[in-house]
Coordinates of C-alpha atoms and ligand atoms in Angstrom, one line a residue:
M1 CA 0.0 0.0 0.0
N2 CA 1.1 3.6 -0.7
E3 CA 3.1 4.6 2.4
Q4 CA 1.6 8.1 2.7
L5 CA -1.9 6.7 2.5
Q6 CA -1.2 4.0 5.1
N7 CA 0.2 6.6 7.5
D8 CA -2.7 9.0 7.0
L9 CA -5.2 6.3 7.6
R10 CA -3.3 5.2 10.8
A11 CA -3.3 8.8 12.1
E12 CA -7.0 9.1 11.5
L13 CA -7.7 5.8 13.3
E14 CA -5.6 6.9 16.2
D15 CA -7.6 10.1 16.4
L16 CA -10.8 8.1 16.5
E17 CA -9.4 5.8 19.1
S18 CA -8.4 8.7 21.3
K19 CA -12.0 9.9 21.2
N20 CA -13.4 6.5 22.0
L21 CA -15.1 6.4 18.6
L22 CA -13.4 3.4 17.1
W23 CA -15.6 0.5 16.1
N24 CA -14.2 -2.9 17.1
P25 CA -17.2 -5.1 16.2
K26 CA -17.7 -8.2 18.2
T27 CA -18.2 -11.4 16.2
L28 CA -21.4 -13.5 16.8
E29 CA -20.6 -17.2 16.7
G30 CA -24.2 -18.3 16.1
P31 CA -27.7 -16.9 15.3
S32 CA -28.8 -13.5 16.7
G33 CA -31.4 -14.2 19.4
A34 CA -32.3 -13.2 22.9
K35 CA -29.0 -14.9 23.7
T36 CA -26.1 -15.3 21.4
K37 CA -22.5 -16.6 21.5
I38 CA -19.6 -14.1 21.5
A39 CA -16.0 -14.9 22.4
G40 CA -17.0 -18.4 23.2
K41 CA -19.6 -17.6 25.8
E42 CA -23.3 -17.1 25.9
V43 CA -24.5 -13.5 26.5
I44 CA -27.8 -11.8 26.7
M45 CA -28.3 -9.7 23.6
L46 CA -29.5 -6.2 24.3
C47 CA -28.2 -4.3 21.3
S48 CA -29.8 -6.0 18.3
N49 CA -32.7 -4.5 16.2
N50 CA -34.2 -8.0 15.9
Y51 CA -37.3 -6.7 17.8
L52 CA -39.5 -9.7 17.1
G53 CA -36.8 -12.4 17.1
L54 CA -37.7 -13.1 13.5
S55 CA -34.2 -13.3 12.1
N56 CA -33.8 -16.9 13.3
S57 CA -37.5 -17.9 13.0
R58 CA -38.1 -21.5 11.7
I59 CA -40.8 -20.2 9.5
L60 CA -38.6 -17.7 7.8
K61 CA -35.7 -20.1 7.5
R62 CA -38.0 -22.7 5.9
A63 CA -39.3 -20.1 3.4
A64 CA -35.7 -19.1 2.5
I65 CA -34.6 -22.7 1.9
G66 CA -37.7 -23.4 -0.2
A67 CA -37.0 -20.4 -2.4
I68 CA -33.3 -21.2 -2.8
K69 CA -34.3 -24.7 -4.0
K70 CA -36.8 -23.3 -6.5
Y71 CA -35.0 -20.1 -7.7
G72 CA -31.4 -20.5 -6.8
A73 CA -28.9 -18.7 -4.6
G74 CA -28.8 -15.5 -6.6
S75 CA -31.1 -13.5 -9.0
G76 CA -28.5 -13.0 -11.8
S77 CA -29.3 -9.4 -12.6
V78 CA -30.4 -6.0 -11.7
R79 CA -34.2 -5.6 -11.3
P80 CA -34.9 -3.6 -14.5
I81 CA -33.1 -6.1 -16.8
A82 CA -33.5 -9.8 -15.8
G83 CA -33.5 -9.7 -12.0
S84 CA -37.3 -9.3 -11.3
M85 CA -38.6 -12.7 -10.3
D86 CA -42.2 -13.4 -9.5
I87 CA -41.2 -13.5 -5.8
H88 CA -39.8 -9.9 -5.9
I89 CA -43.2 -8.8 -7.3
K90 CA -45.0 -10.9 -4.7
L91 CA -43.0 -9.3 -1.9
E92 CA -43.9 -5.8 -3.2
E93 CA -47.6 -6.8 -3.3
T94 CA -47.3 -8.1 0.3
I95 CA -45.7 -4.9 1.5
A96 CA -48.5 -2.9 -0.1
R97 CA -51.1 -5.1 1.6
F98 CA -49.4 -4.9 5.0
K99 CA -48.9 -1.2 4.7
R100 CA -52.4 -0.6 3.2
T101 CA -51.1 1.3 0.2
E102 CA -51.8 0.9 -3.5
D103 CA -48.3 -0.4 -4.2
A104 CA -44.7 -0.6 -3.0
I105 CA -41.2 -0.7 -4.4
Y106 CA -38.5 -2.9 -2.9
Y107 CA -34.9 -1.8 -2.6
N108 CA -31.8 -3.8 -1.5
S109 CA -31.7 -1.9 1.8
G110 CA -33.2 0.9 3.7
F111 CA -30.0 2.8 3.1
T112 CA -30.4 2.5 -0.7
A113 CA -34.1 3.3 -0.5
N114 CA -33.3 6.7 1.1
S115 CA -30.2 7.4 -0.9
G116 CA -32.0 6.6 -4.2
A117 CA -35.5 7.8 -3.7
I118 CA -34.8 11.2 -2.1
P119 CA -32.6 12.5 -4.9
A120 CA -35.2 11.1 -7.4
L121 CA -38.0 13.1 -5.7
V122 CA -36.2 16.3 -4.9
R123 CA -35.1 18.3 -8.0
E124 CA -33.4 21.6 -8.5
G125 CA -35.7 24.4 -7.1
D126 CA -37.3 22.0 -4.6
I127 CA -36.9 22.3 -0.8
I128 CA -36.4 19.5 1.7
I129 CA -37.2 20.1 5.3
S130 CA -35.6 17.5 7.7
D131 CA -35.6 16.8 11.4
E132 CA -32.1 17.5 12.8
L133 CA -31.8 13.9 14.1
N134 CA -32.8 12.1 11.0
H135 CA -30.8 9.0 10.1
G136 CA -27.5 9.1 8.1
S137 CA -29.1 7.5 5.0
I138 CA -31.6 10.4 4.9
I139 CA -28.7 12.9 5.2
D140 CA -26.8 11.2 2.4
G141 CA -29.9 11.0 0.2
T142 CA -30.4 14.7 0.8
R143 CA -26.8 15.5 -0.1
L144 CA -27.3 13.9 -3.4
T145 CA -30.3 16.1 -4.3
K146 CA -30.1 19.3 -6.3
G147 CA -32.6 20.9 -4.0
E148 CA -32.2 23.1 -0.9
R149 CA -32.1 21.7 2.6
M150 CA -33.7 23.1 5.7
I151 CA -33.4 21.7 9.2
Y152 CA -35.8 21.9 12.1
K153 CA -35.0 21.2 15.8
H154 CA -35.8 17.7 16.8
R155 CA -39.6 17.1 17.0
D156 CA -40.1 20.9 17.3
M157 CA -43.4 21.6 15.5
N158 CA -43.1 25.4 15.9
E159 CA -39.8 25.3 14.1
L160 CA -41.2 23.0 11.4
E161 CA -44.0 25.6 10.8
T162 CA -41.4 28.4 10.6
R163 CA -39.4 26.4 8.0
L164 CA -42.5 25.7 6.0
K165 CA -43.3 29.4 5.9
E166 CA -39.7 30.2 4.9
A167 CA -39.9 27.5 2.2
K168 CA -43.2 28.6 0.9
A169 CA -42.0 32.2 0.6
K170 CA -39.3 31.0 -1.8
N171 CA -42.1 29.7 -4.1
P172 CA -40.5 26.3 -4.7
K173 CA -42.0 23.7 -7.1
R174 CA -42.1 21.1 -4.3
I175 CA -41.5 20.9 -0.6
L176 CA -40.8 17.6 1.0
V177 CA -40.9 17.1 4.8
I178 CA -38.9 14.1 5.9
T179 CA -38.6 12.5 9.3
D180 CA -37.6 9.3 11.0
G181 CA -40.6 7.6 12.6
V182 CA -38.8 6.3 15.7
F183 CA -35.5 8.0 16.5
S184 CA -32.9 5.4 17.3
M185 CA -30.8 7.2 19.9
D186 CA -33.6 8.0 22.3
G187 CA -36.4 5.7 21.2
D188 CA -38.8 8.6 20.9
I189 CA -41.5 8.8 18.3
A190 CA -42.0 11.6 15.7
P191 CA -45.3 13.5 16.1
L192 CA -46.3 12.3 12.6
D193 CA -49.9 13.4 13.0
R194 CA -48.9 17.0 13.6
I195 CA -46.2 16.8 10.9
V196 CA -48.7 15.6 8.3
K197 CA -51.3 18.2 9.3
L198 CA -48.7 21.0 9.0
A199 CA -47.5 19.7 5.7
E200 CA -51.0 19.5 4.4
E201 CA -51.6 23.1 5.5
Y202 CA -48.6 24.3 3.5
G203 CA -49.1 22.0 0.5
A204 CA -45.9 20.0 1.3
C205 CA -45.3 16.3 0.7
T206 CA -44.4 13.9 3.5
Y207 CA -41.8 11.1 3.7
V208 CA -41.4 9.0 6.8
D209 CA -38.6 6.5 7.6
D210 CA -40.2 3.7 9.6
A211 CA -37.1 1.6 10.1
H212 CA -37.6 1.3 13.9
G213 CA -41.4 1.3 13.7
D214 CA -41.8 -1.6 11.4
G215 CA -42.9 -4.6 13.4
V216 CA -43.1 -2.4 16.5
L217 CA -45.7 0.3 16.2
G218 CA -49.3 0.0 15.0
E219 CA -51.6 -3.0 15.0
H220 CA -49.7 -6.2 14.1
G221 CA -46.6 -4.0 13.7
R222 CA -47.8 -2.3 10.6
G223 CA -45.8 0.8 11.6
I224 CA -46.0 4.5 12.5
V225 CA -48.5 5.4 9.7
N226 CA -51.0 2.9 11.1
H227 CA -50.1 3.9 14.7
F228 CA -51.4 7.4 14.0
G229 CA -54.2 6.3 11.6
L230 CA -52.6 8.3 8.7
E231 CA -53.1 5.8 5.9
D232 CA -53.5 7.7 2.6
R233 CA -52.0 10.9 4.1
V234 CA -48.3 10.1 4.1
D235 CA -46.9 10.2 0.6
M236 CA -43.8 8.1 1.0
D237 CA -43.9 5.4 3.7
M238 CA -40.3 4.1 3.7
G239 CA -39.0 1.2 5.8
T240 CA -36.6 -1.7 6.1
F241 CA -36.7 -5.5 6.6
S242 CA -33.3 -5.5 8.4
K243 CA -34.8 -4.7 11.9
G244 CA -38.1 -5.9 13.2
F245 CA -38.9 -7.9 10.1
G246 CA -35.8 -10.0 10.6
T247 CA -34.3 -10.1 7.1
M248 CA -32.8 -7.5 4.8
G249 CA -34.2 -5.0 2.2
G250 CA -35.8 -1.6 2.0
Y251 CA -39.0 -0.4 0.6
I252 CA -41.2 2.6 -0.1
A253 CA -44.9 2.1 0.0
G254 CA -47.3 4.6 -1.7
T255 CA -49.2 4.9 -4.9
R256 CA -48.7 3.0 -8.2
T257 CA -47.5 6.1 -9.9
L258 CA -44.9 6.7 -7.2
K259 CA -43.6 3.2 -7.7
K260 CA -43.5 3.5 -11.4
Y261 CA -41.7 6.8 -11.1
L262 CA -39.1 5.6 -8.6
L263 CA -38.3 2.4 -10.5
N264 CA -37.5 4.5 -13.5
K265 CA -35.6 7.2 -11.6
S266 CA -33.8 5.9 -8.6
R267 CA -30.3 4.8 -9.4
T268 CA -30.0 2.6 -6.3
W269 CA -32.9 0.5 -7.7
L270 CA -31.7 0.6 -11.4
L271 CA -28.0 -0.1 -11.0
T272 CA -27.6 -2.8 -8.4
G273 CA -28.3 -6.5 -8.5
S274 CA -31.6 -7.6 -7.0
H275 CA -31.9 -9.5 -3.7
P276 CA -31.3 -13.3 -3.7
P277 CA -34.5 -15.4 -3.6
G278 CA -33.9 -16.7 -0.1
T279 CA -34.0 -13.3 1.5
V280 CA -37.0 -12.3 -0.6
A281 CA -39.1 -15.4 0.4
A282 CA -38.1 -15.0 4.1
S283 CA -39.3 -11.3 3.9
I284 CA -42.7 -12.4 2.5
A285 CA -43.0 -15.0 5.2
S286 CA -42.2 -12.4 7.8
L287 CA -45.0 -10.1 6.8
E288 CA -47.5 -13.0 6.3
L289 CA -46.6 -14.2 9.8
L290 CA -47.4 -10.7 11.2
E291 CA -50.6 -10.5 9.3
K292 CA -51.8 -13.7 10.8
S293 CA -50.8 -13.0 14.4
D294 CA -49.8 -10.1 16.6
K295 CA -48.5 -12.4 19.3
L296 CA -44.8 -11.3 18.9
V297 CA -45.6 -7.6 18.7
K298 CA -47.6 -7.9 22.0
R299 CA -44.7 -9.9 23.6
L300 CA -42.2 -7.2 22.5
W301 CA -44.3 -4.5 24.2
R302 CA -44.8 -6.5 27.4
N303 CA -41.0 -6.9 27.6
T304 CA -40.5 -3.2 26.8
K305 CA -42.8 -2.0 29.4
S306 CA -41.6 -4.2 32.2
F307 CA -37.9 -3.7 31.4
R308 CA -38.3 0.1 31.4
K309 CA -40.3 0.0 34.6
R310 CA -37.7 -2.1 36.3
L311 CA -34.9 0.2 35.2
K312 CA -36.7 3.3 36.5
E313 CA -37.4 1.5 39.8
A314 CA -33.7 0.8 40.1
G315 CA -33.1 4.5 39.7
F316 CA -31.9 4.8 36.2
D317 CA -32.6 7.6 33.8
T318 CA -34.1 6.1 30.6
G319 CA -34.6 9.5 28.9
V320 CA -37.6 10.0 26.7
S321 CA -37.9 6.5 25.4
E322 CA -41.4 5.5 24.3
T323 CA -40.4 2.3 22.3
P324 CA -38.3 -0.9 22.7
I325 CA -35.2 1.3 22.3
I326 CA -34.4 2.1 25.9
P327 CA -31.3 4.1 26.8
I328 CA -29.7 4.0 30.2
I329 CA -28.2 7.5 30.5
T330 CA -24.8 7.5 32.2
Y331 CA -24.2 11.2 31.3
D332 CA -20.4 10.7 31.5
E333 CA -18.8 9.4 28.3
S334 CA -16.3 7.2 30.1
K335 CA -18.9 5.6 32.3
A336 CA -20.8 4.5 29.3
A337 CA -17.8 2.8 27.9
K338 CA -17.0 1.3 31.3
M339 CA -20.5 0.1 31.8
S340 CA -20.6 -1.7 28.5
Q341 CA -17.3 -3.4 29.2
R342 CA -18.4 -4.5 32.7
L343 CA -21.7 -5.7 31.3
F344 CA -20.0 -7.9 28.8
E345 CA -17.8 -9.4 31.5
E346 CA -21.1 -10.3 33.3
D347 CA -22.5 -11.8 30.1
V348 CA -24.7 -9.0 28.9
Y349 CA -24.1 -7.4 25.5
A350 CA -25.0 -3.7 25.2
L351 CA -23.1 -0.9 23.5
P352 CA -22.3 2.6 24.6
I353 CA -23.5 5.6 22.6
V354 CA -21.4 8.8 23.1
F355 CA -20.8 12.2 21.5
P356 CA -21.2 13.0 18.6
M357 CA -23.9 10.4 18.2
V358 CA -25.7 12.1 21.1
A359 CA -25.1 15.4 22.8
K360 CA -22.1 15.9 25.1
G361 CA -23.0 14.8 28.7
R362 CA -25.8 12.6 27.4
A363 CA -23.7 9.4 27.0
R364 CA -25.6 6.2 27.5
I365 CA -25.9 2.5 27.1
R366 CA -28.5 1.8 24.6
T367 CA -30.6 -1.3 25.2
M368 CA -33.1 -2.8 22.8
M369 CA -35.9 -5.2 23.6
S370 CA -36.9 -8.3 21.7
A371 CA -40.0 -10.5 21.8
D372 CA -37.5 -13.3 22.1
H373 CA -36.3 -12.3 25.6
S374 CA -37.7 -14.5 28.3
K375 CA -38.6 -13.1 31.8
E376 CA -35.4 -14.8 33.1
D377 CA -33.3 -13.1 30.4
L378 CA -34.5 -9.7 31.4
E379 CA -34.3 -10.4 35.2
F380 CA -30.7 -11.5 34.6
A381 CA -29.9 -8.3 32.7
I382 CA -31.6 -6.0 35.2
D383 CA -29.6 -7.7 38.0
K384 CA -26.3 -7.1 36.2
I385 CA -27.2 -3.6 35.1
T386 CA -28.1 -2.6 38.7
K387 CA -25.0 -4.2 40.1
I388 CA -22.8 -2.3 37.7
G389 CA -24.8 0.9 38.0
K390 CA -24.0 0.8 41.7
E391 CA -20.3 0.2 41.0
L392 CA -20.3 3.3 38.7
E393 CA -22.4 5.3 41.2
L394 CA -25.2 5.8 38.7
V395 CA -27.7 4.5 41.2
K396 CA -27.8 3.8 44.9
Ligands
PLP401 C1 -31.2 1.1 10.0 C2 -31.8 2.3 9.4 C3 -31.8 2.5 8.0 C4 -31.1 1.6 7.1 O1 -31.8 0.4 6.8 P1 -31.0 -0.9 6.2 O2 -32.1 -1.6 5.6 O3 -30.4 -1.6 7.3 O4 -30.1 -0.3 5.2 C5 -32.5 3.6 7.5 N1 -33.1 4.5 8.3 C6 -33.1 4.3 9.7 C7 -33.9 5.3 10.5 C8 -32.5 3.2 10.2 O5 -32.5 3.1 11.6

């Protein structure tokens, strides 16, 4: 490797390390579940987005194996040329049925849905209005547009209205308001009902990223649009299969015209190989399972409510969490890192989140619930968290 490049990269890595921002991902030695194996030992998993435990579901695995036998291990092409199999179409129909929209377009991931659809929808002279805490894929999608970007303070509807007024005064062709549904650092929910109402008042379009609401919010985990009863009022209902739905892939649900437009205009749909049949079939099975039963969603919420209650009773600050994303605020950055390390020593896997991912002095351990966790799993975790919380003088 070029010596200068090698040295530059090393220097940047050292800088990250000195700020405690270096990722050293741990390796899972088995499936992702309520418990998993890491470094040769079993640990309680508290940092996966596998909200419903579907990633290792027998039903999904059987669907994937069946599709691999029938269609093969790969699809052979990009979607627009020779990579649209009937199961890709069936998946899009299933998404539309689940989300109660006219149609849906399936992307390889949530990231490519955002980074492809946003630049396709926002042209020169258009304005995009974005919550300051929106996900990185929305930020990157926005950077690829030729439109203008305006930011409003997190969940602040007065600021959103001010931005809408400013945008309107510029007389743009199109205004797009875009927000995460559930915010992944605090586990709080966007006030989508008020956002949609304001957008309607000012003639703006709406785009919601439901990555952490899929399988979590709404009846049978249909997501944030269903949670607020806003069907037909959100223009672009975007989400992912990589979290609650247990597989991989992104989508945008909306009208037939929207789908037709996006599949002609988004480069991240046009220029990348389509998903392998196994993943697609497992994704269909995931939605069909949720349509049939809301048992897992109910279990997820039972776990969420009892875990958060127990943490609060033990004296921890769980911030503004309203969802299965439950932060344990340590305030101090080094305490977050220390707590994560100690938890792992005690067989609990949860990661620290520090500045700049969250504000300075708001460092935390972020825990995430799953329907897969048993009562015993959560009791075990609470015991260890409380014990270490005392060691670090976070609680008495
Ligand atoms: C995880 C996530 C994505 C990316 O989804 P993938 O399908 O994993 O690429 C997009 N938006 C939000 C808010 C996310 O949390």
